[in-house]
Amino acid sequence: MNEADTDALLEKRLVDLEVKAAYADDLLDQLNRTVFRQQQQIESLARELLAMRQQFAAGNAPGAGGAADERPPHY
């Protein structure tokens, strides 16, 4: 192989690596956005769970008495 062929091969390899790096950067950005959204959902669900636990502890939970627990008229 002469020097021109070697330079062309190295250039192609460099371009291939740059393309792979660009795809890897894009994938990393997508994964970061996904993890961020999932963390927001986890925090929202944790707040909702806490509110439900507090309602339950206060006796205001669904199923803790009231009209929802009464028998229907046909019984």
Rosetta silent file (secondary structure, phi, psi, omega in degrees, C-alpha in Angstrom):
SEQUENCE: MNEADTDALLEKRLVDLEVKAAYADDLLDQLNRTVFRQQQQIESLARELLAMRQQFAAGNAPGAGGAADERPPHY
SCORE:     score description
SCORE:     0.000 S_00000001
   1 L     0.000  138.787  178.581    0.000    0.000    0.000 S_00000001
   2 L   -92.729  178.095 -174.635    1.216    3.416   -0.820 S_00000001
   3 H   -64.915  -35.934  178.896    0.921    6.520    1.311 S_00000001
   4 H   -65.063  -41.378  178.376   -2.238    7.781   -0.456 S_00000001
   5 H   -65.258  -41.238  179.190   -4.045    4.488    0.218 S_00000001
   6 H   -63.540  -43.808  178.178   -2.970    4.572    3.855 S_00000001
   7 H   -62.928  -41.287  179.508   -4.191    8.177    4.225 S_00000001
   8 H   -65.237  -41.235  179.005   -7.538    7.292    2.614 S_00000001
   9 H   -64.921  -44.181  178.349   -7.951    4.282    4.901 S_00000001
  10 H   -64.092  -38.754  178.186   -7.133    6.342    7.986 S_00000001
  11 H   -63.138  -43.803  179.050   -9.550    9.069    6.857 S_00000001
  12 H   -63.014  -44.011  178.801  -12.339    6.510    6.406 S_00000001
  13 H   -62.747  -39.528  178.645  -11.667    5.007    9.823 S_00000001
  14 H   -64.784  -44.016  178.508  -11.693    8.461   11.391 S_00000001
  15 H   -62.367  -43.540  178.409  -15.011    9.334    9.720 S_00000001
  16 H   -59.375  -42.681  178.672  -16.496    6.011   10.874 S_00000001
  17 H   -65.780  -38.517  178.261  -15.403    6.725   14.445 S_00000001
  18 H   -65.144  -39.167  177.806  -16.864   10.232   14.307 S_00000001
  19 H   -64.634  -45.221  178.885  -20.191    8.838   13.076 S_00000001
  20 H   -61.483  -41.162  178.934  -20.235    6.253   15.864 S_00000001
  21 H   -63.876  -39.457  178.697  -19.427    8.952   18.427 S_00000001
  22 H   -64.148  -43.751  177.176  -22.280   11.112   17.124 S_00000001
  23 H   -63.256  -40.555  179.743  -24.726    8.195   17.418 S_00000001
  24 H   -64.133  -41.355  177.146  -23.446    7.438   20.924 S_00000001
  25 H   -62.091  -43.168  178.976  -23.929   11.089   21.965 S_00000001
  26 H   -63.254  -44.564  178.751  -27.485   11.053   20.600 S_00000001
  27 H   -61.895  -42.167  178.631  -28.275    7.818   22.395 S_00000001
  28 H   -61.567  -42.220  177.310  -26.864    9.188   25.637 S_00000001
  29 H   -62.155  -43.593  178.972  -29.055   12.297   25.333 S_00000001
  30 H   -62.711  -43.089  179.620  -32.142   10.140   24.724 S_00000001
  31 H   -65.410  -39.618  177.629  -31.335    7.951   27.722 S_00000001
  32 H   -62.257  -42.604  178.221  -30.784   10.990   29.936 S_00000001
  33 H   -64.167  -39.754  179.230  -34.190   12.395   28.926 S_00000001
  34 H   -64.736  -45.284  179.426  -35.821    9.025   29.614 S_00000001
  35 H   -63.473  -39.746  178.661  -34.229    8.733   33.047 S_00000001
  36 H   -61.378  -47.242  179.593  -35.257   12.316   33.861 S_00000001
  37 H   -63.268  -40.385  179.257  -38.900   11.630   32.895 S_00000001
  38 H   -65.089  -38.743  177.971  -38.908    8.396   34.878 S_00000001
  39 H   -64.466  -39.107  176.776  -37.536   10.180   37.939 S_00000001
  40 H   -62.552  -41.736  178.838  -40.309   12.776   37.651 S_00000001
  41 H   -64.980  -41.847  179.183  -42.890    9.976   37.488 S_00000001
  42 H   -61.252  -45.195 -179.989  -41.351    8.219   40.501 S_00000001
  43 H   -64.198  -40.014  178.167  -41.431   11.434   42.522 S_00000001
  44 H   -64.282  -44.479  178.489  -45.040   12.088   41.511 S_00000001
  45 H   -65.487  -36.354  178.171  -46.076    8.549   42.469 S_00000001
  46 H   -65.267  -40.957  177.327  -44.218    8.831   45.777 S_00000001
  47 H   -64.466  -41.575  179.208  -46.103   12.059   46.583 S_00000001
  48 H   -64.641  -42.326  178.017  -49.390   10.400   45.646 S_00000001
  49 H   -62.767  -42.501  178.493  -48.592    7.362   47.791 S_00000001
  50 H   -61.464  -43.732  178.980  -47.713    9.603   50.734 S_00000001
  51 H   -62.624  -40.400  179.463  -51.003   11.482   50.367 S_00000001
  52 H   -67.588  -38.819  177.434  -52.924    8.194   50.265 S_00000001
  53 H   -64.071  -40.621  179.101  -51.110    6.909   53.354 S_00000001
  54 H   -65.802  -40.193  176.438  -51.942   10.127   55.176 S_00000001
  55 H   -62.075  -44.084 -179.218  -55.597    9.827   54.134 S_00000001
  56 H   -62.576  -43.810 -179.735  -55.656    6.231   55.297 S_00000001
  57 H   -64.786  -31.180 -179.535  -54.069    7.116   58.636 S_00000001
  58 H   -83.381   -6.364  179.291  -56.646    9.883   59.103 S_00000001
  59 L    85.215   14.143 -179.056  -59.492    7.443   58.389 S_00000001
  60 L  -103.117   14.071 -176.629  -60.538    9.141   55.137 S_00000001
  61 L   -74.584  149.903  172.617  -59.427    6.331   52.850 S_00000001
  62 L   -58.337  135.759 -178.875  -61.846    4.757   50.414 S_00000001
  63 L    89.647    1.868  179.986  -63.298    1.697   52.080 S_00000001
  64 L   -99.772   44.812 -179.358  -62.903    3.178   55.551 S_00000001
  65 L    95.484  176.644  178.335  -66.640    3.431   56.160 S_00000001
  66 L    97.408 -172.603 -174.861  -69.209    5.705   54.612 S_00000001
  67 H   -62.869  -27.954 -178.201  -71.636    5.259   51.732 S_00000001
  68 H   -67.120  -24.299 -179.004  -69.188    3.224   49.670 S_00000001
  69 H   -94.801   -5.197 -179.465  -69.315    0.387   52.233 S_00000001
  70 L   -71.896  150.108  177.045  -73.094    0.245   52.550 S_00000001
  71 L   -73.212  143.628  174.675  -74.969   -2.701   51.093 S_00000001
  72 L   -65.385  158.385 -175.407  -76.965   -1.997   47.969 S_00000001
  73 L   -60.716  -24.076 -176.129  -80.760   -1.903   48.454 S_00000001
  74 L   -78.562    0.178  177.417  -81.334   -5.293   46.794 S_00000001
  75 L   -85.614    0.000    0.000  -79.617   -7.210   49.668 S_00000001
